[in-house]
PDB file of C-alpha atoms in Angstrom:
ATOM      1  CA  MET A1231      28.895 -63.563 -35.029  1.00 50.00           C
ATOM      2  CA  VAL A1232      30.293 -66.522 -36.906  1.00 54.00           C
ATOM      3  CA  LYS A1233      33.983 -67.011 -36.225  1.00 62.00           C
ATOM      4  CA  GLN A1234      35.993 -66.892 -39.428  1.00 77.00           C
ATOM      5  CA  VAL A1235      38.063 -69.978 -40.106  1.00 90.00           C
ATOM      6  CA  LEU A1236      40.960 -70.062 -42.545  1.00 93.00           C
ATOM      7  CA  TYR A1237      41.775 -72.941 -44.870  1.00 94.00           C
ATOM      8  CA  LEU A1238      45.020 -73.493 -46.712  1.00 94.00           C
ATOM      9  CA  ASP A1239      43.400 -71.769 -49.739  1.00 93.00           C
ATOM     10  CA  ASP A1240      43.023 -68.595 -47.665  1.00 94.00           C
ATOM     11  CA  LEU A1241      46.619 -68.349 -46.411  1.00 95.00           C
ATOM     12  CA  LYS A1242      49.710 -66.735 -47.922  1.00 96.00           C
ATOM     13  CA  VAL A1243      53.306 -66.056 -46.918  1.00 98.00           C
ATOM     14  CA  GLY A1244      53.528 -62.899 -44.838  1.00 98.00           C
ATOM     15  CA  ASP A1245      50.130 -63.252 -43.177  1.00 97.00           C
ATOM     16  CA  THR A1246      50.434 -62.084 -39.565  1.00 97.00           C
ATOM     17  CA  PHE A1247      48.213 -62.783 -36.571  1.00 97.00           C
ATOM     18  CA  VAL A1248      48.352 -61.007 -33.201  1.00 98.00           C
ATOM     19  CA  SER A1249      46.742 -62.326 -30.010  1.00 98.00           C
ATOM     20  CA  GLU A1250      45.121 -60.659 -27.031  1.00 97.00           C
ATOM     21  CA  LYS A1251      47.100 -60.236 -23.794  1.00 98.00           C
ATOM     22  CA  TYR A1252      47.649 -62.812 -21.023  1.00 98.00           C
ATOM     23  CA  SER A1253      48.575 -61.632 -17.510  1.00 98.00           C
ATOM     24  CA  LEU A1254      50.984 -63.797 -15.591  1.00 98.00           C
ATOM     25  CA  SER A1255      51.387 -63.822 -11.795  1.00 98.00           C
ATOM     26  CA  ALA A1256      53.736 -65.332  -9.215  1.00 98.00           C
ATOM     27  CA  ASP A1257      51.008 -67.815  -8.249  1.00 98.00           C
ATOM     28  CA  LYS A1258      50.500 -68.995 -11.835  1.00 98.00           C
ATOM     29  CA  ILE A1259      54.260 -69.435 -12.260  1.00 98.00           C
ATOM     30  CA  LYS A1260      54.551 -71.411  -9.017  1.00 98.00           C
ATOM     31  CA  ASN A1261      51.483 -73.580  -9.667  1.00 98.00           C
ATOM     32  CA  PHE A1262      52.728 -74.657 -13.078  1.00 98.00           C
ATOM     33  CA  ALA A1263      56.222 -75.240 -11.700  1.00 98.00           C
ATOM     34  CA  GLN A1264      55.009 -77.367  -8.776  1.00 98.00           C
ATOM     35  CA  GLU A1265      53.426 -79.750 -11.250  1.00 98.00           C
ATOM     36  CA  PHE A1266      55.918 -79.757 -14.112  1.00 98.00           C
ATOM     37  CA  ASP A1267      59.178 -77.955 -13.313  1.00 97.00           C
ATOM     38  CA  PRO A1268      59.736 -77.830  -9.530  1.00 97.00           C
ATOM     39  CA  GLN A1269      63.066 -76.006  -9.587  1.00 96.00           C
ATOM     40  CA  VAL A1270      63.779 -73.333  -7.016  1.00 95.00           C
ATOM     41  CA  PHE A1271      63.955 -70.434  -9.497  1.00 96.00           C
ATOM     42  CA  HIS A1272      60.368 -71.230 -10.614  1.00 96.00           C
ATOM     43  CA  CYS A1273      58.937 -71.954  -7.121  1.00 97.00           C
ATOM     44  CA  ASP A1274      60.270 -69.515  -4.526  1.00 96.00           C
ATOM     45  CA  GLU A1275      60.746 -65.750  -4.935  1.00 95.00           C
ATOM     46  CA  ASN A1276      63.344 -65.455  -2.165  1.00 96.00           C
ATOM     47  CA  LEU A1277      65.490 -68.439  -3.043  1.00 95.00           C
ATOM     48  CA  ALA A1278      65.291 -67.492  -6.741  1.00 95.00           C
ATOM     49  CA  GLU A1279      67.264 -64.318  -5.984  1.00 95.00           C
ATOM     50  CA  ASP A1280      70.478 -66.304  -5.575  1.00 93.00           C
ATOM     51  CA  THR A1281      70.133 -68.269  -8.812  1.00 91.00           C
ATOM     52  CA  PHE A1282      71.037 -67.715 -12.444  1.00 90.00           C
ATOM     53  CA  PHE A1283      67.650 -65.995 -12.940  1.00 94.00           C
ATOM     54  CA  LYS A1284      68.090 -63.514 -10.052  1.00 96.00           C
ATOM     55  CA  GLY A1285      64.398 -63.647  -9.211  1.00 97.00           C
ATOM     56  CA  LEU A1286      61.295 -65.712  -9.905  1.00 98.00           C
ATOM     57  CA  ALA A1287      61.002 -66.752 -13.562  1.00 98.00           C
ATOM     58  CA  ALA A1288      58.416 -68.886 -15.345  1.00 98.00           C
ATOM     59  CA  SER A1289      59.425 -72.304 -16.617  1.00 97.00           C
ATOM     60  CA  GLY A1290      60.141 -72.058 -20.330  1.00 97.00           C
ATOM     61  CA  TRP A1291      57.525 -74.768 -20.806  1.00 98.00           C
ATOM     62  CA  HIS A1292      55.005 -72.564 -19.009  1.00 98.00           C
ATOM     63  CA  THR A1293      55.762 -69.768 -21.468  1.00 98.00           C
ATOM     64  CA  ALA A1294      55.330 -72.339 -24.249  1.00 98.00           C
ATOM     65  CA  ALA A1295      51.962 -73.484 -22.852  1.00 98.00           C
ATOM     66  CA  ILE A1296      50.705 -69.890 -22.526  1.00 98.00           C
ATOM     67  CA  THR A1297      51.883 -69.270 -26.084  1.00 98.00           C
ATOM     68  CA  MET A1298      49.800 -72.230 -27.242  1.00 97.00           C
ATOM     69  CA  LYS A1299      46.745 -70.849 -25.436  1.00 98.00           C
ATOM     70  CA  LEU A1300      47.220 -67.507 -27.191  1.00 98.00           C
ATOM     71  CA  LEU A1301      47.725 -69.287 -30.525  1.00 97.00           C
ATOM     72  CA  THR A1302      44.430 -71.164 -30.169  1.00 96.00           C
ATOM     73  CA  GLU A1303      42.768 -67.771 -29.784  1.00 95.00           C
ATOM     74  CA  SER A1304      44.626 -65.961 -32.554  1.00 96.00           C
ATOM     75  CA  LEU A1305      45.258 -68.493 -35.353  1.00 94.00           C
ATOM     76  CA  PRO A1306      41.809 -69.301 -36.756  1.00 91.00           C
ATOM     77  CA  PHE A1307      42.895 -72.314 -38.776  1.00 92.00           C
ATOM     78  CA  ALA A1308      40.221 -74.733 -39.917  1.00 87.00           C
ATOM     79  CA  HIS A1309      40.919 -78.196 -38.439  1.00 86.00           C
ATOM     80  CA  GLY A1310      42.787 -76.530 -35.561  1.00 90.00           C
ATOM     81  CA  ILE A1311      46.453 -75.985 -34.848  1.00 93.00           C
ATOM     82  CA  ILE A1312      48.305 -79.228 -35.392  1.00 92.00           C
ATOM     83  CA  GLY A1313      52.042 -78.954 -34.879  1.00 92.00           C
ATOM     84  CA  ALA A1314      54.582 -81.449 -36.172  1.00 88.00           C
ATOM     85  CA  GLY A1315      57.360 -79.789 -34.208  1.00 92.00           C
ATOM     86  CA  GLY A1316      59.590 -76.751 -34.201  1.00 95.00           C
ATOM     87  CA  GLU A1317      62.476 -74.845 -32.746  1.00 98.00           C
ATOM     88  CA  ILE A1318      62.026 -72.974 -29.494  1.00 98.00           C
ATOM     89  CA  ASN A1319      64.248 -70.405 -27.795  1.00 97.00           C
ATOM     90  CA  TRP A1320      63.895 -68.275 -24.696  1.00 97.00           C
ATOM     91  CA  PRO A1321      66.000 -65.122 -25.198  1.00 96.00           C
ATOM     92  CA  GLN A1322      65.034 -63.821 -21.753  1.00 95.00           C
ATOM     93  CA  PRO A1323      63.058 -65.005 -18.720  1.00 96.00           C
ATOM     94  CA  THR A1324      59.313 -64.553 -18.368  1.00 98.00           C
ATOM     95  CA  ARG A1325      58.523 -62.742 -15.106  1.00 98.00           C
ATOM     96  CA  PRO A1326      55.531 -62.666 -12.697  1.00 98.00           C
ATOM     97  CA  THR A1327      54.425 -59.184 -13.762  1.00 98.00           C
ATOM     98  CA  ASP A1328      54.586 -59.931 -17.471  1.00 98.00           C
ATOM     99  CA  ASN A1329      51.606 -59.322 -19.711  1.00 98.00           C
ATOM    100  CA  LEU A1330      52.236 -61.580 -22.702  1.00 98.00           C
ATOM    101  CA  TYR A1331      50.956 -61.650 -26.256  1.00 98.00           C
ATOM    102  CA  VAL A1332      51.982 -63.532 -29.377  1.00 98.00           C
ATOM    103  CA  ARG A1333      52.594 -62.416 -32.937  1.00 98.00           C
ATOM    104  CA  SER A1334      52.703 -65.121 -35.621  1.00 98.00           C
ATOM    105  CA  THR A1335      53.834 -64.775 -39.223  1.00 98.00           C
ATOM    106  CA  ILE A1336      53.624 -67.366 -42.012  1.00 98.00           C
ATOM    107  CA  LYS A1337      57.175 -67.608 -43.396  1.00 98.00           C
ATOM    108  CA  GLU A1338      56.756 -70.448 -45.908  1.00 98.00           C
ATOM    109  CA  ILE A1339      54.094 -72.785 -47.274  1.00 97.00           C
ATOM    110  CA  LYS A1340      55.306 -76.187 -48.429  1.00 96.00           C
ATOM    111  CA  TYR A1341      52.722 -78.292 -50.246  1.00 95.00           C
ATOM    112  CA  SER A1342      52.734 -82.023 -49.680  1.00 93.00           C
ATOM    113  CA  LYS A1343      53.742 -84.042 -52.746  1.00 94.00           C
ATOM    114  CA  SER A1344      51.804 -87.121 -51.693  1.00 94.00           C
ATOM    115  CA  LYS A1345      48.744 -85.308 -50.272  1.00 91.00           C
ATOM    116  CA  PRO A1346      47.791 -82.421 -52.608  1.00 88.00           C
ATOM    117  CA  ASN A1347      45.141 -81.071 -50.229  1.00 92.00           C
ATOM    118  CA  GLN A1348      47.659 -80.592 -47.462  1.00 93.00           C
ATOM    119  CA  ALA A1349      50.657 -78.365 -46.695  1.00 95.00           C
ATOM    120  CA  LEU A1350      53.137 -77.592 -43.966  1.00 95.00           C
ATOM    121  CA  LEU A1351      53.093 -73.990 -42.806  1.00 96.00           C
ATOM    122  CA  PHE A1352      56.349 -72.634 -41.395  1.00 98.00           C
ATOM    123  CA  VAL A1353      55.179 -70.147 -38.802  1.00 98.00           C
ATOM    124  CA  GLU A1354      57.326 -67.818 -36.704  1.00 98.00           C
ATOM    125  CA  THR A1355      55.725 -67.003 -33.365  1.00 98.00           C
ATOM    126  CA  GLU A1356      57.171 -64.424 -31.012  1.00 98.00           C
ATOM    127  CA  THR A1357      55.916 -64.226 -27.430  1.00 98.00           C
ATOM    128  CA  LEU A1358      56.367 -60.666 -26.212  1.00 98.00           C
ATOM    129  CA  ASN A1359      55.911 -58.907 -22.891  1.00 98.00           C
ATOM    130  CA  GLN A1360      54.497 -55.442 -22.169  1.00 97.00           C
ATOM    131  CA  HIS A1361      57.865 -53.879 -23.058  1.00 97.00           C
ATOM    132  CA  ASN A1362      57.828 -55.682 -26.427  1.00 97.00           C
ATOM    133  CA  GLU A1363      60.800 -57.782 -25.331  1.00 98.00           C
ATOM    134  CA  ILE A1364      60.856 -61.289 -26.833  1.00 98.00           C
ATOM    135  CA  CYS A1365      60.476 -63.920 -24.088  1.00 98.00           C
ATOM    136  CA  GLN A1366      60.130 -66.806 -26.524  1.00 98.00           C
ATOM    137  CA  LYS A1367      60.678 -67.407 -30.210  1.00 98.00           C
ATOM    138  CA  LEU A1368      59.065 -70.449 -31.754  1.00 98.00           C
ATOM    139  CA  ASP A1369      59.540 -71.542 -35.371  1.00 98.00           C
ATOM    140  CA  SER A1370      56.930 -74.215 -35.857  1.00 97.00           C
ATOM    141  CA  LYS A1371      55.689 -76.507 -38.593  1.00 96.00           C
ATOM    142  CA  LEU A1372      51.895 -76.598 -38.672  1.00 96.00           C
ATOM    143  CA  LEU A1373      49.593 -78.730 -40.789  1.00 93.00           C
ATOM    144  CA  SER A1374      47.071 -76.954 -43.014  1.00 93.00           C
ATOM    145  CA  PHE A1375      44.327 -78.363 -45.232  1.00 92.00           C
ATOM    146  CA  LYS A1376      42.451 -77.129 -48.287  1.00 93.00           C
ATOM    147  CA  LYS A1377      38.746 -76.469 -47.964  1.00 89.00           C
ATOM    148  CA  SER A1378      37.789 -79.496 -50.028  1.00 72.00           C
ATOM    149  CA  THR A1379      39.440 -81.810 -47.533  1.00 46.00           C
ATOM    150  CA  THR A1380      36.953 -83.482 -45.225  1.00 48.00           C
TER     151      THR A1380
ATOM    152  CA  MET B 244      70.833 -90.461   1.419  1.00 50.00           C
ATOM    153  CA  VAL B 245      72.522 -87.424  -0.090  1.00 55.00           C
ATOM    154  CA  LYS B 246      71.383 -86.827  -3.643  1.00 62.00           C
ATOM    155  CA  GLN B 247      74.361 -86.803  -6.001  1.00 77.00           C
ATOM    156  CA  VAL B 248      74.703 -83.631  -8.050  1.00 90.00           C
ATOM    157  CA  LEU B 249      76.761 -83.399 -11.212  1.00 93.00           C
ATOM    158  CA  TYR B 250      78.900 -80.449 -12.218  1.00 94.00           C
ATOM    159  CA  LEU B 251      80.316 -79.742 -15.652  1.00 94.00           C
ATOM    160  CA  ASP B 252      83.554 -81.427 -14.456  1.00 93.00           C
ATOM    161  CA  ASP B 253      81.604 -84.686 -13.923  1.00 95.00           C
ATOM    162  CA  LEU B 254      79.940 -84.842 -17.350  1.00 95.00           C
ATOM    163  CA  LYS B 255      81.099 -86.324 -20.654  1.00 96.00           C
ATOM    164  CA  VAL B 256      79.693 -86.939 -24.125  1.00 98.00           C
ATOM    165  CA  GLY B 257      77.705 -90.176 -24.186  1.00 98.00           C
ATOM    166  CA  ASP B 258      76.453 -89.950 -20.599  1.00 97.00           C
ATOM    167  CA  THR B 259      72.870 -91.208 -20.494  1.00 97.00           C
ATOM    168  CA  PHE B 260      70.150 -90.664 -17.904  1.00 97.00           C
ATOM    169  CA  VAL B 261      66.823 -92.537 -17.702  1.00 98.00           C
ATOM    170  CA  SER B 262      63.817 -91.359 -15.679  1.00 98.00           C
ATOM    171  CA  GLU B 263      61.118 -93.167 -13.758  1.00 97.00           C
ATOM    172  CA  LYS B 264      57.668 -93.631 -15.338  1.00 98.00           C
ATOM    173  CA  TYR B 265      54.771 -91.141 -15.477  1.00 98.00           C
ATOM    174  CA  SER B 266      51.210 -92.404 -16.019  1.00 98.00           C
ATOM    175  CA  LEU B 267      48.961 -90.222 -18.114  1.00 98.00           C
ATOM    176  CA  SER B 268      45.133 -90.302 -18.049  1.00 98.00           C
ATOM    177  CA  ALA B 269      42.257 -88.812 -20.008  1.00 98.00           C
ATOM    178  CA  ASP B 270      41.553 -86.442 -17.106  1.00 98.00           C
ATOM    179  CA  LYS B 271      45.138 -85.163 -16.991  1.00 98.00           C
ATOM    180  CA  ILE B 272      45.092 -84.595 -20.772  1.00 98.00           C
ATOM    181  CA  LYS B 273      41.785 -82.717 -20.619  1.00 98.00           C
ATOM    182  CA  ASN B 274      42.742 -80.618 -17.577  1.00 98.00           C
ATOM    183  CA  PHE B 275      45.963 -79.390 -19.200  1.00 98.00           C
ATOM    184  CA  ALA B 276      44.146 -78.756 -22.477  1.00 98.00           C
ATOM    185  CA  GLN B 277      41.332 -76.764 -20.860  1.00 98.00           C
ATOM    186  CA  GLU B 278      43.916 -74.335 -19.518  1.00 98.00           C
ATOM    187  CA  PHE B 279      46.453 -74.161 -22.349  1.00 98.00           C
ATOM    188  CA  ASP B 280      45.313 -75.916 -25.527  1.00 97.00           C
ATOM    189  CA  PRO B 281      41.508 -76.154 -25.626  1.00 97.00           C
ATOM    190  CA  GLN B 282      41.198 -77.887 -28.991  1.00 96.00           C
ATOM    191  CA  VAL B 283      38.632 -80.621 -29.472  1.00 95.00           C
ATOM    192  CA  PHE B 284      41.156 -83.433 -30.030  1.00 96.00           C
ATOM    193  CA  HIS B 285      42.674 -82.690 -26.592  1.00 96.00           C
ATOM    194  CA  CYS B 286      39.366 -82.123 -24.729  1.00 97.00           C
ATOM    195  CA  ASP B 287      36.683 -84.608 -25.815  1.00 96.00           C
ATOM    196  CA  GLU B 288      37.139 -88.340 -26.452  1.00 95.00           C
ATOM    197  CA  ASN B 289      34.085 -88.666 -28.687  1.00 96.00           C
ATOM    198  CA  LEU B 290      34.617 -85.585 -30.846  1.00 95.00           C
ATOM    199  CA  ALA B 291      38.339 -86.417 -31.120  1.00 95.00           C
ATOM    200  CA  GLU B 292      37.453 -89.580 -33.090  1.00 95.00           C
ATOM    201  CA  ASP B 293      36.587 -87.517 -36.174  1.00 93.00           C
ATOM    202  CA  THR B 294      39.781 -85.453 -36.153  1.00 91.00           C
ATOM    203  CA  PHE B 295      43.300 -85.868 -37.510  1.00 90.00           C
ATOM    204  CA  PHE B 296      44.251 -87.651 -34.266  1.00 94.00           C
ATOM    205  CA  LYS B 297      41.395 -90.215 -34.426  1.00 96.00           C
ATOM    206  CA  GLY B 298      41.007 -90.206 -30.658  1.00 97.00           C
ATOM    207  CA  LEU B 299      41.999 -88.201 -27.599  1.00 98.00           C
ATOM    208  CA  ALA B 300      45.638 -87.059 -27.716  1.00 98.00           C
ATOM    209  CA  ALA B 301      47.661 -84.938 -25.299  1.00 98.00           C
ATOM    210  CA  SER B 302      48.715 -81.458 -26.336  1.00 97.00           C
ATOM    211  CA  GLY B 303      52.320 -81.581 -27.516  1.00 97.00           C
ATOM    212  CA  TRP B 304      53.038 -78.920 -24.885  1.00 98.00           C
ATOM    213  CA  HIS B 305      51.614 -81.236 -22.240  1.00 98.00           C
ATOM    214  CA  THR B 306      54.037 -83.940 -23.381  1.00 98.00           C
ATOM    215  CA  ALA B 307      56.786 -81.295 -23.207  1.00 98.00           C
ATOM    216  CA  ALA B 308      55.781 -80.283 -19.663  1.00 98.00           C
ATOM    217  CA  ILE B 309      55.708 -83.925 -18.484  1.00 98.00           C
ATOM    218  CA  THR B 310      59.107 -84.398 -20.102  1.00 98.00           C
ATOM    219  CA  MET B 311      60.428 -81.462 -18.082  1.00 97.00           C
ATOM    220  CA  LYS B 312      59.052 -82.981 -14.870  1.00 98.00           C
ATOM    221  CA  LEU B 313      60.824 -86.253 -15.656  1.00 98.00           C
ATOM    222  CA  LEU B 314      64.024 -84.356 -16.504  1.00 97.00           C
ATOM    223  CA  THR B 315      64.018 -82.582 -13.140  1.00 96.00           C
ATOM    224  CA  GLU B 316      63.932 -86.034 -11.533  1.00 95.00           C
ATOM    225  CA  SER B 317      66.503 -87.705 -13.772  1.00 96.00           C
ATOM    226  CA  LEU B 318      69.136 -85.069 -14.654  1.00 94.00           C
ATOM    227  CA  PRO B 319      70.943 -84.317 -11.374  1.00 91.00           C
ATOM    228  CA  PHE B 320      72.724 -81.208 -12.611  1.00 92.00           C
ATOM    229  CA  ALA B 321      74.116 -78.826 -10.017  1.00 87.00           C
ATOM    230  CA  HIS B 322      72.472 -75.379 -10.449  1.00 86.00           C
ATOM    231  CA  GLY B 323      69.422 -77.107 -11.991  1.00 90.00           C
ATOM    232  CA  ILE B 324      68.283 -77.572 -15.552  1.00 93.00           C
ATOM    233  CA  ILE B 325      68.515 -74.251 -17.368  1.00 92.00           C
ATOM    234  CA  GLY B 326      67.569 -74.471 -21.031  1.00 92.00           C
ATOM    235  CA  ALA B 327      68.463 -71.862 -23.628  1.00 88.00           C
ATOM    236  CA  GLY B 328      66.251 -73.503 -26.210  1.00 92.00           C
ATOM    237  CA  GLY B 329      66.012 -76.492 -28.481  1.00 95.00           C
ATOM    238  CA  GLU B 330      64.280 -78.356 -31.257  1.00 98.00           C
ATOM    239  CA  ILE B 331      61.158 -80.330 -30.474  1.00 98.00           C
ATOM    240  CA  ASN B 332      59.284 -82.897 -32.537  1.00 97.00           C
ATOM    241  CA  TRP B 333      56.302 -85.124 -31.875  1.00 97.00           C
ATOM    242  CA  PRO B 334      56.637 -88.203 -34.124  1.00 96.00           C
ATOM    243  CA  GLN B 335      53.376 -89.639 -32.782  1.00 95.00           C
ATOM    244  CA  PRO B 336      50.560 -88.590 -30.437  1.00 96.00           C
ATOM    245  CA  THR B 337      50.688 -89.155 -26.678  1.00 98.00           C
ATOM    246  CA  ARG B 338      47.580 -91.091 -25.557  1.00 98.00           C
ATOM    247  CA  PRO B 339      45.549 -91.316 -22.302  1.00 98.00           C
ATOM    248  CA  THR B 340      46.841 -94.800 -21.453  1.00 98.00           C
ATOM    249  CA  ASP B 341      50.501 -93.931 -22.025  1.00 98.00           C
ATOM    250  CA  ASN B 342      53.091 -94.551 -19.357  1.00 98.00           C
ATOM    251  CA  LEU B 343      55.919 -92.192 -20.279  1.00 98.00           C
ATOM    252  CA  TYR B 344      59.602 -92.058 -19.427  1.00 98.00           C
ATOM    253  CA  VAL B 345      62.523 -90.041 -20.772  1.00 98.00           C
ATOM    254  CA  ARG B 346      66.004 -91.022 -21.842  1.00 98.00           C
ATOM    255  CA  SER B 347      68.603 -88.246 -22.190  1.00 98.00           C
ATOM    256  CA  THR B 348      72.042 -88.445 -23.745  1.00 98.00           C
ATOM    257  CA  ILE B 349      74.755 -85.782 -23.809  1.00 98.00           C
ATOM    258  CA  LYS B 350      75.711 -85.389 -27.494  1.00 98.00           C
ATOM    259  CA  GLU B 351      78.168 -82.494 -27.290  1.00 98.00           C
ATOM    260  CA  ILE B 352      79.774 -80.184 -24.740  1.00 97.00           C
ATOM    261  CA  LYS B 353      80.675 -76.719 -25.987  1.00 96.00           C
ATOM    262  CA  TYR B 354      82.750 -74.629 -23.558  1.00 95.00           C
ATOM    263  CA  SER B 355      82.079 -70.916 -23.389  1.00 93.00           C
ATOM    264  CA  LYS B 356      84.932 -68.786 -24.714  1.00 94.00           C
ATOM    265  CA  SER B 357      84.048 -65.791 -22.563  1.00 94.00           C
ATOM    266  CA  LYS B 358      83.060 -67.729 -19.410  1.00 91.00           C
ATOM    267  CA  PRO B 359      85.564 -70.555 -18.838  1.00 88.00           C
ATOM    268  CA  ASN B 360      83.571 -72.063 -15.957  1.00 92.00           C
ATOM    269  CA  GLN B 361      80.519 -72.535 -18.140  1.00 93.00           C
ATOM    270  CA  ALA B 362      79.478 -74.717 -21.094  1.00 95.00           C
ATOM    271  CA  LEU B 363      76.484 -75.504 -23.245  1.00 95.00           C
ATOM    272  CA  LEU B 364      75.437 -79.151 -23.170  1.00 96.00           C
ATOM    273  CA  PHE B 365      73.684 -80.456 -26.275  1.00 98.00           C
ATOM    274  CA  VAL B 366      71.313 -83.055 -24.875  1.00 98.00           C
ATOM    275  CA  GLU B 367      69.037 -85.386 -26.841  1.00 98.00           C
ATOM    276  CA  THR B 368      65.935 -86.347 -24.860  1.00 98.00           C
ATOM    277  CA  GLU B 369      63.494 -88.956 -26.093  1.00 98.00           C
ATOM    278  CA  THR B 370      60.098 -89.289 -24.437  1.00 98.00           C
ATOM    279  CA  LEU B 371      58.934 -92.886 -24.843  1.00 98.00           C
ATOM    280  CA  ASN B 372      55.737 -94.741 -24.024  1.00 98.00           C
ATOM    281  CA  GLN B 373      55.297 -98.256 -22.636  1.00 98.00           C
ATOM    282  CA  HIS B 374      55.811 -99.706 -26.131  1.00 97.00           C
ATOM    283  CA  ASN B 375      59.105 -97.809 -26.434  1.00 97.00           C
ATOM    284  CA  GLU B 376      57.606 -95.677 -29.190  1.00 98.00           C
ATOM    285  CA  ILE B 377      58.980 -92.128 -29.340  1.00 98.00           C
ATOM    286  CA  CYS B 378      56.235 -89.585 -28.560  1.00 98.00           C
ATOM    287  CA  GLN B 379      58.614 -86.627 -28.409  1.00 98.00           C
ATOM    288  CA  LYS B 380      62.177 -85.905 -29.396  1.00 98.00           C
ATOM    289  CA  LEU B 381      63.845 -82.863 -27.882  1.00 98.00           C
ATOM    290  CA  ASP B 382      67.329 -81.649 -28.743  1.00 98.00           C
ATOM    291  CA  SER B 383      68.072 -79.029 -26.143  1.00 97.00           C
ATOM    292  CA  LYS B 384      70.861 -76.690 -25.170  1.00 96.00           C
ATOM    293  CA  LEU B 385      71.405 -76.697 -21.407  1.00 95.00           C
ATOM    294  CA  LEU B 386      73.722 -74.553 -19.310  1.00 93.00           C
ATOM    295  CA  SER B 387      76.286 -76.340 -17.137  1.00 93.00           C
ATOM    296  CA  PHE B 388      78.788 -74.937 -14.636  1.00 92.00           C
ATOM    297  CA  LYS B 389      82.085 -76.130 -13.180  1.00 93.00           C
ATOM    298  CA  LYS B 390      82.205 -76.890  -9.477  1.00 89.00           C
ATOM    299  CA  SER B 391      84.280 -73.809  -8.700  1.00 72.00           C
ATOM    300  CA  THR B 392      81.517 -71.529 -10.008  1.00 46.00           C
ATOM    301  CA  THR B 393      79.491 -70.021  -7.211  1.00 48.00           C
TER     302      THR B 393
END
């Protein structure tokens, strides 16, 4: 089966993409945290009980990294997913038992004035758990190219 | 030596914090990418030459994770670094030979109306390489607590 890839020509506002699921675990949370965010509420179940999070929670940047993994699997953009930046929020903590998936919607397409084969896509990506609670909301600006672009 | 911790009472607009350095490498870039962002420009030096990035570049979320590591070492906030969200931009790619550090400045302190012991800090964090070029700019909202808060 040839994987379908989408060029700028193929995309329109309102297009929505949903990923498969990703199972978290306490070990995954702690491994990521040891390397990148070694704070007690991301590293130790017992000590985390007495913190703001009242239990082990994933680093927000771990949730962001998992979101990116799920985006690479669910946004079949030609030339890949190239982000210029965005706004990120974590309405609630991501927990060890969470089974995450992402849902992305194209909110706006802004064509480049100087590069007619290119546009910025404004994409809203929600990262949801098994209860459909939003653990992360990301409004990102992604580059997209027309098919004729090499 | 007792590590100094800073409470909301100790902080003011304009306070700046600078981290130590973090050396990247091609292996670190590829290892992170294999797990979270397996796109060719983050995984293969040779194939990356023909992409938008014209060479191996770190995933933006890898730069974000490294930034968080450097923040945990350079922002000595009591109760830790708890982010509600923020705006992130990558003005230029992070490269295998980069030696990164972060510089954070408190831009605004907004006291909670409902929780008088608590405030949101608006913190600007720049992630710079050895040429003092900005690889990432993060404007984040961090929770801070007065010393009396338990």
